[in-house]
Coordinates of C-alpha atoms and ligand atoms in Angstrom, one line a residue:
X1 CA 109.9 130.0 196.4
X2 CA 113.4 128.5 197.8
X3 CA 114.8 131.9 198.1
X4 CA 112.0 133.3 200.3
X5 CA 111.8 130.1 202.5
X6 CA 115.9 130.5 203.2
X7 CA 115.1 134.6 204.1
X8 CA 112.7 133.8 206.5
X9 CA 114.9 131.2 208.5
X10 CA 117.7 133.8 208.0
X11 CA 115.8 136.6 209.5
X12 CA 114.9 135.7 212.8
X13 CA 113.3 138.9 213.1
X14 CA 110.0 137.4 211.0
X15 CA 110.0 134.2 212.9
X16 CA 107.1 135.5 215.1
X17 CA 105.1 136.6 212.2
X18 CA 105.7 132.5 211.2
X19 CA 104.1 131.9 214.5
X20 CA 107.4 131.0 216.7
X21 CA 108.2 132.4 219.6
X22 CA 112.2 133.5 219.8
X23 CA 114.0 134.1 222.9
X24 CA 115.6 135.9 223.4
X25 CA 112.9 138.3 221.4
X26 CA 113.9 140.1 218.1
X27 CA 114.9 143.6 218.8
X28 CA 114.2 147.3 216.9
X29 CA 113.9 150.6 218.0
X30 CA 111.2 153.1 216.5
X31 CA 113.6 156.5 214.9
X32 CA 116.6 154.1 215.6
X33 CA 118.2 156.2 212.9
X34 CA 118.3 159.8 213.8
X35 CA 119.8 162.8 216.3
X36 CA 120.6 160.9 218.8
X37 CA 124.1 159.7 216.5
X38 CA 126.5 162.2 215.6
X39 CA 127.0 160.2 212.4
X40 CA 123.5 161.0 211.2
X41 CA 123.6 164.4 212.4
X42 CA 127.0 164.3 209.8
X43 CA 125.1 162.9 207.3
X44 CA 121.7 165.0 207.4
X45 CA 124.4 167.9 207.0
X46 CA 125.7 166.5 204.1
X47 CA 122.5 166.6 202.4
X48 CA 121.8 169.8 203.5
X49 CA 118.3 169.7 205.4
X50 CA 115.9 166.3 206.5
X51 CA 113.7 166.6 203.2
X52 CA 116.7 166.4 201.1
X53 CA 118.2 163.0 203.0
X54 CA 114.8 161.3 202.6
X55 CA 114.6 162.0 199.0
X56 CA 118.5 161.3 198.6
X57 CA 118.7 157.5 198.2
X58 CA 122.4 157.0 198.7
X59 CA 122.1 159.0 201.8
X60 CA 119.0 157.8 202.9
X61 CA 120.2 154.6 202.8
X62 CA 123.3 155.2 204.3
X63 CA 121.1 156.6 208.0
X64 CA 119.2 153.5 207.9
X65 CA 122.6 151.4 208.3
X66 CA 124.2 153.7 210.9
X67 CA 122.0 152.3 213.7
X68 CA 122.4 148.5 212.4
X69 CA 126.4 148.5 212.2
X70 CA 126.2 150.1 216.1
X71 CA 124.2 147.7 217.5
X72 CA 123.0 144.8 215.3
X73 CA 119.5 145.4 215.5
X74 CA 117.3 142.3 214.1
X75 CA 115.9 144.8 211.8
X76 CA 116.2 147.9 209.7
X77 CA 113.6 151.0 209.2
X78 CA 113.4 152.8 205.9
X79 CA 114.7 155.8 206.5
X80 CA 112.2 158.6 205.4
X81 CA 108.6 159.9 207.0
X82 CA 105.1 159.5 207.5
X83 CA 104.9 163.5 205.5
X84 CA 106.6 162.3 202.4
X85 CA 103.2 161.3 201.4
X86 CA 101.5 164.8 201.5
X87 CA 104.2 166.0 200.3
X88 CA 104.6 163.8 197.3
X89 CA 101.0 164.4 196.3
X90 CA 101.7 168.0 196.3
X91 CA 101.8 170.0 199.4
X92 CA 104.5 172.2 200.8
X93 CA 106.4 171.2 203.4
X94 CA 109.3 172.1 205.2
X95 CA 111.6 171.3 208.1
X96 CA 113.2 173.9 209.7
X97 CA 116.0 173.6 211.7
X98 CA 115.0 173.2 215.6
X99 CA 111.2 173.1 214.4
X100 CA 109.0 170.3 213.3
X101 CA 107.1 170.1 210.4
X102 CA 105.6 173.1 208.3
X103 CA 102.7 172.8 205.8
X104 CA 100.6 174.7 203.9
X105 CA 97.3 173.2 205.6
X106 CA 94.2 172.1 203.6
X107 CA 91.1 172.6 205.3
X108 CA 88.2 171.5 203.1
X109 CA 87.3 169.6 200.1
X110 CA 88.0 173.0 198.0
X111 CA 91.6 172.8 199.1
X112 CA 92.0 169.2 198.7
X113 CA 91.9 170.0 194.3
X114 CA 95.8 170.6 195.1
X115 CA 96.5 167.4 196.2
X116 CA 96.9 164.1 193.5
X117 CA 97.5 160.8 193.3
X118 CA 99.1 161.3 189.8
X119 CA 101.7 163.8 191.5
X120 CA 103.6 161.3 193.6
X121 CA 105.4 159.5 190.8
X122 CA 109.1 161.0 191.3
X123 CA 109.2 161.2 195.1
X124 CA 108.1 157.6 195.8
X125 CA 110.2 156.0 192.9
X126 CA 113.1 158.2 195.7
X127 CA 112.1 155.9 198.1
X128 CA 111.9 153.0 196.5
X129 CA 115.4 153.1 195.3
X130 CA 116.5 153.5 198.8
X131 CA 114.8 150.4 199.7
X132 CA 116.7 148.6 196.7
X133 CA 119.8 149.6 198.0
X134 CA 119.2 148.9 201.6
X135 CA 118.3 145.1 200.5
X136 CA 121.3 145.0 198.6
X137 CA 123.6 146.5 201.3
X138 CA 122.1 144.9 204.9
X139 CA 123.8 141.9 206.4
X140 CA 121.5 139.0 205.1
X141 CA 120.2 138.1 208.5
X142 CA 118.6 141.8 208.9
X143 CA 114.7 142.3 208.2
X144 CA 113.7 145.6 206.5
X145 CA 110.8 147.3 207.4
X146 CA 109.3 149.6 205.2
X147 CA 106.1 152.1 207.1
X148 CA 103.6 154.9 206.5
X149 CA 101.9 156.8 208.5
X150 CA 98.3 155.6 208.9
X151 CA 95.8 158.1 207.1
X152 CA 94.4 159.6 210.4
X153 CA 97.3 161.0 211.4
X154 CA 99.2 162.0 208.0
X155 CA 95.6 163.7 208.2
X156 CA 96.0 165.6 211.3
X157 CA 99.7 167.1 210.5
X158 CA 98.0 168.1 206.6
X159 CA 94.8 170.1 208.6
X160 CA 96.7 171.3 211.0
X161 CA 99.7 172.6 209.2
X162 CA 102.3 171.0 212.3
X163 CA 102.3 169.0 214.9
X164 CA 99.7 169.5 217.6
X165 CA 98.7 168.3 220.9
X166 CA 95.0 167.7 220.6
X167 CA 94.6 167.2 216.4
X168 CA 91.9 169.9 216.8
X169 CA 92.0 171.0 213.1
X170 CA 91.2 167.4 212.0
X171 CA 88.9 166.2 214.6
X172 CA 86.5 168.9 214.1
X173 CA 86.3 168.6 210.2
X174 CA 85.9 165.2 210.5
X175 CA 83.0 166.1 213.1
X176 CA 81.6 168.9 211.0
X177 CA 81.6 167.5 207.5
X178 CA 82.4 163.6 207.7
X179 CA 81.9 163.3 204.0
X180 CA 83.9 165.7 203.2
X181 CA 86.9 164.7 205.5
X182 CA 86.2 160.8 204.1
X183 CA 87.7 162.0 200.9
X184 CA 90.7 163.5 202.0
X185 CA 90.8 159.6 204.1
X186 CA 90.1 157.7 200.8
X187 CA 92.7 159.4 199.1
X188 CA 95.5 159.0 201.4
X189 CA 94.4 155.0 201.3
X190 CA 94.7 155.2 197.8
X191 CA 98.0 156.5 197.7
X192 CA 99.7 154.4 200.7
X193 CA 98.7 151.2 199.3
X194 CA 100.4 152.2 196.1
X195 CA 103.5 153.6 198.0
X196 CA 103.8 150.3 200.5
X197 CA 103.1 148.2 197.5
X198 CA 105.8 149.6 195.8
X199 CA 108.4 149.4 199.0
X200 CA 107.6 145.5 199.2
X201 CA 108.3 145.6 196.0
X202 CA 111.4 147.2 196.3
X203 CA 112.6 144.6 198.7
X204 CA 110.9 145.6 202.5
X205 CA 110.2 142.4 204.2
X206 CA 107.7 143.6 206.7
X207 CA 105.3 146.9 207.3
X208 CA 104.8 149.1 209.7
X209 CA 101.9 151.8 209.9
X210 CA 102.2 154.8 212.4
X211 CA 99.0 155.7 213.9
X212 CA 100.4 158.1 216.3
X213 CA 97.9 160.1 217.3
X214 CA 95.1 157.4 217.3
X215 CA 94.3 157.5 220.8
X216 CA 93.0 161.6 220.1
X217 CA 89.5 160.1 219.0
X218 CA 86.4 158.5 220.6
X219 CA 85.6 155.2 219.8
X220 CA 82.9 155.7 217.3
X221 CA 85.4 158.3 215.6
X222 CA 87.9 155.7 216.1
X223 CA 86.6 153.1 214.2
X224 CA 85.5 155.1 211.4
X225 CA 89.1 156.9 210.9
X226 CA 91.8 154.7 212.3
X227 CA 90.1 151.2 212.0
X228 CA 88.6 151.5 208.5
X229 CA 91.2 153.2 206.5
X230 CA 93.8 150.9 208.2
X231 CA 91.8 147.9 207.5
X232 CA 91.7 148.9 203.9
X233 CA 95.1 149.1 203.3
X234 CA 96.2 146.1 204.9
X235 CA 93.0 143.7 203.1
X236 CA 95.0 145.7 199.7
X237 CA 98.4 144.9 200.7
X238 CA 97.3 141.2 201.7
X239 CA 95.8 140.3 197.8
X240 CA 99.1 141.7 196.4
X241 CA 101.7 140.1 199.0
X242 CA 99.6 137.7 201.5
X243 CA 102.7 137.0 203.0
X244 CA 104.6 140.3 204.1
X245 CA 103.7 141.0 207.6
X246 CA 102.1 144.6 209.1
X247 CA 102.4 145.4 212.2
X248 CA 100.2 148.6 213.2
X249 CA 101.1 151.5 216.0
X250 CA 98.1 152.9 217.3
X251 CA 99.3 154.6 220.4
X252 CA 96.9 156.0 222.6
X253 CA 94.5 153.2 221.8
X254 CA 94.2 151.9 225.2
X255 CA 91.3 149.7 225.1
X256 CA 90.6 149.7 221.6
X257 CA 93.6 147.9 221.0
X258 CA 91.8 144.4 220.7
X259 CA 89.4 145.5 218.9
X260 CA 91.9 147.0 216.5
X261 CA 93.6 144.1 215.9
X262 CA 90.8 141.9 215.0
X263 CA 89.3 144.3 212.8
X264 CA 92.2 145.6 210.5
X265 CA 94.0 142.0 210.3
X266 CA 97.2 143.7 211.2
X267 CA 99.9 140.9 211.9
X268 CA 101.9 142.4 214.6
X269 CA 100.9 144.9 217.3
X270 CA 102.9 147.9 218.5
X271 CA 101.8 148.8 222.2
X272 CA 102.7 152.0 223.8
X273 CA 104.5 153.7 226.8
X274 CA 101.3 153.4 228.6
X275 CA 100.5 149.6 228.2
X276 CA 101.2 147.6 231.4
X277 CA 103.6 144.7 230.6
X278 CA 100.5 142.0 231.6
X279 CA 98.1 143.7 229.2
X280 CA 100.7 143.4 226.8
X281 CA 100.5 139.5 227.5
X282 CA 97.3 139.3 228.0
X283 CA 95.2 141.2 226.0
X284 CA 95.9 140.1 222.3
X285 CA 96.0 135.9 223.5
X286 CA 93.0 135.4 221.6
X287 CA 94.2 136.8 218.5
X288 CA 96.6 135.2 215.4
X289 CA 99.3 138.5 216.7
X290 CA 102.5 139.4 217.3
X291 CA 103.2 141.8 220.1
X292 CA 105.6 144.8 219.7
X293 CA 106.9 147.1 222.9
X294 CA 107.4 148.8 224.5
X295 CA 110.0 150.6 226.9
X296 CA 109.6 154.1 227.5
X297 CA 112.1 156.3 225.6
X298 CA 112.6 158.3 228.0
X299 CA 113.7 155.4 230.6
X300 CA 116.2 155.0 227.9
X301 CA 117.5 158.8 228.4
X302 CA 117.8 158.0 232.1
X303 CA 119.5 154.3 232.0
X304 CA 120.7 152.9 234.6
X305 CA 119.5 150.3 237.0
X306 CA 115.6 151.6 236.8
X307 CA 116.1 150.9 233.2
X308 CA 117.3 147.4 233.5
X309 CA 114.6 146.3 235.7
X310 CA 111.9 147.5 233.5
X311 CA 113.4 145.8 230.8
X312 CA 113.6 142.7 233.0
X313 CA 110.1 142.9 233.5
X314 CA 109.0 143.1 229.9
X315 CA 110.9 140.3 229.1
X316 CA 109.9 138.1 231.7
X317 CA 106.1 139.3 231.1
X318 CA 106.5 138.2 227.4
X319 CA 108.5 134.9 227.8
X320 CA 107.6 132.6 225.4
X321 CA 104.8 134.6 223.5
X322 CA 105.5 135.8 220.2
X323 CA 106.8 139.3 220.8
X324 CA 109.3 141.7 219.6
X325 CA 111.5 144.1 222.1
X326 CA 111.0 148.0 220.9
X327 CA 110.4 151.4 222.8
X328 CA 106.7 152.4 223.4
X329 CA 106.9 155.6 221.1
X330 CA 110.4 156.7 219.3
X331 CA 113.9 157.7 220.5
X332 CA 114.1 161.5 221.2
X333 CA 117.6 163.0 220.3
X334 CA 118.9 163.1 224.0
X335 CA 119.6 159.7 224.2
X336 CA 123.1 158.4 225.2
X337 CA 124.2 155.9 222.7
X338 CA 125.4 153.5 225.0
X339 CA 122.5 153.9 226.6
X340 CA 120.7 152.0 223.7
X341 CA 124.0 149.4 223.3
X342 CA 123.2 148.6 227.0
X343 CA 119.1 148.1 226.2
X344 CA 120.6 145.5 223.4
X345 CA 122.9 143.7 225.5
X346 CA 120.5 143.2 228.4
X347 CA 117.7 142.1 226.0
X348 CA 120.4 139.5 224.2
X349 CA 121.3 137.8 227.4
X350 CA 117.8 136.9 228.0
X351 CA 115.7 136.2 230.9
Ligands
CP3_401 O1 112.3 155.1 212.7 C1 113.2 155.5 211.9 O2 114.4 155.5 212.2 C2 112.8 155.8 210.5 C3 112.6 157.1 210.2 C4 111.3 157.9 210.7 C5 111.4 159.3 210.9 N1 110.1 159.7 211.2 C6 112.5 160.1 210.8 C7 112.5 161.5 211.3 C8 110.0 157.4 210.9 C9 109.5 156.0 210.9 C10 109.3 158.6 211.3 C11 107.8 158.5 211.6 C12 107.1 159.7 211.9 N2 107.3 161.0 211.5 C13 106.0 159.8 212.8 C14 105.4 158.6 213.4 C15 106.1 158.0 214.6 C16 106.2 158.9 215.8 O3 107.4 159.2 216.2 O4 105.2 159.3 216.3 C17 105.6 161.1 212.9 C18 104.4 161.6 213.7 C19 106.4 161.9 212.0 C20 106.3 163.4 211.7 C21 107.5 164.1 212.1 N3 108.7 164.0 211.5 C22 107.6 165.1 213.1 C23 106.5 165.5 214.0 C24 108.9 165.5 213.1 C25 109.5 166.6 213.9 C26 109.7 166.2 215.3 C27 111.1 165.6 215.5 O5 111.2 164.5 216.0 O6 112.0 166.3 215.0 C28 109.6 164.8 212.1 C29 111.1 164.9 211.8 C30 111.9 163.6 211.7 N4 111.5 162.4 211.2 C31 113.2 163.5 212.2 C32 113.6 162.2 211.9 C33 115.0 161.6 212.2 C34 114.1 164.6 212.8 C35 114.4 165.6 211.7 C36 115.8 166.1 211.7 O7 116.7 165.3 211.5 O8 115.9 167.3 212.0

């Protein structure tokens, strides 16, 4: 009881989630660890390929602290990603070089018999010993956040077999045969909730869960695969650890966002590119949330002056509200790292 009462005061990074507004506002980046650093590029050639430095705690590990030595973010990110999970419960993936993901899709319930639960064992216990370490090894004042990918859109990547633009694969089996789709849904539920159980476990402070390609569905298709499922795993992750915070992502969600937040229960609310600054004040004032965002990455490509005043204007916009500085969506590898050490600065010296 002592121990976790002197974390949170320590980590100024969960104040907001205690209901105090910080300024200036606790800063993270989504993918801080990643291309854009020649010392990860070093590392993921150490480990000889990206599925191999997920499932390599040491150097997994080692990734997640390159970002937090450079700039002192007020929190940490697991490094791994949202397709461990298919992966772990049995389908083949690979990342090539200069590609994105690669798997062998599943396209009905037939194909989903290659897929279990009971498979996932080895890999997660990889992860989870990476979280160990990272608790063990992170200055004391740094939050770690541990993450999934929401089932709707590990989803789309397993029907599709990559990455897509419009989630076609998954939208129209979820159309076609709802039922049939619902159990591919119900068991990636079932399996996050045992692998963010497990992170907290390991030592992750706070959650997040990627719902990146949310925004791809209509709202009654909305609710049923991106509220629901997300809803589930947060009411399970509340009865076992009613105090670790989620915050969910679901870009593209425009003006569903509200209603996500009051019907999952998710703590904390990551808002987009897209979202205007004021609707990022605004919209969530009658909800029990903290509010995440949301600079666009590529303004952090280009730097400079237009950057600062956009970052000016978030920060005034969220003065005083209980919010955390991050990027709309992720860094892509052509950032400039100072770049991102001048984002920190400018958000340090406050309004
Ligand atoms: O934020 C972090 O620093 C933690 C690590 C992290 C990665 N992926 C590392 C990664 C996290 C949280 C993710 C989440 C993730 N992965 C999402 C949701 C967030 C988002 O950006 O929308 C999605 C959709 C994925 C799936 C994925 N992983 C794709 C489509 C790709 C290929 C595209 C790309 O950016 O290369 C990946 C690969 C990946 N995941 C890389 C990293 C650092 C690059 C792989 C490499 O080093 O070659």
């Amino acid at each position: 009881m002592q121990k976790s009462e002197t974390t949170t005061i320590e980590r100024r990074f969960l104040a907001p989630f205690h209901g105090k507004a910080v300024s200036p506002p606790p800063i993270w980046l989504m993918r801080q660890a990643g291309r854009y650093l020649p010392e990860y590029r070093a590392t993921r050639a150490e480990a000889g390929g990206f599925l191999n430095l997920c499932y390599t705690p040491k150097l997994a590990a080692e990734v997640t602290l390159q970002p937090i030595r450079r700039y002192g973010f007020d929190a940490a990110i697991l490094f791994s990603d949202i397709l461990v999970v298919p992966d772990a419960l049995g389908q083949q993936l690979t990342f090539a070089e200069g590609e994105g993901p690669r798997l062998d899709p599943v396209r009905d319930v037939a194909d989903l018999g290659r897929l279990a639960v009971s498979n996932t064992a080895s890999k997660y216990a990889l992860v989870w010993e990476t979280v160990q370490r990272l608790r063990q090894d992170l200055p004391k004042e740094t939050a770690l956040i541990g993450f999934c990918g929401a089932p709707w859109t590990v989803a789309t990547y397993m029907v599709q077999g990559e990455g897509s633009t419009d989630q076609a694969k998954a939208r129209l089996w979820a159309y076609r045969d709802p039922a049939g789709f619902q159990a591919l849904i119900d068991l990636l539920v079932e399996t996050s909730i045992t692998y963010l159980d497990g992170q907290v476990k390991a030592g992750a402070d706070v959650l997040q869960i990627f719902d990146t390609w949310a925004g791809s569905l209509p709202d009654d298709q909305f609710d049923r695969w991106v509220v629901e499922p997300t809803k589930a795993i947060r009411a399970a992750l509340k009865t076992k650890h009613p105090n670790v915070p989620v915050i969910g992502f679901p870009r593209g969600a425009g003006p569903m966002a509200g209603w996500y937040v009051s019907e999952t229960g998710v703590n904390g609310i990551g808002c987009d590119t897209a979202t205007p600054p004021w609707v990022m004040s605004e919209a969530f004032e009658d909800e029990d949330v903290v509010v995440q965002g949301n600079l666009d990455p590529l303004l952090l490509v280009s730097g400079g002056a237009q950057m600062d005043e956009r970052i000016d204007e978030i920060l005034e916009e969220m003065d005083g509200k209980r919010f955390i500085f991050n990027l709309g969506h992720g860094i892509v590898p052509e950032t400039p790292p100072e770049h991102v050490a001048q984002l920190v600065a400018r958000v340090r010296a406050g309004v």
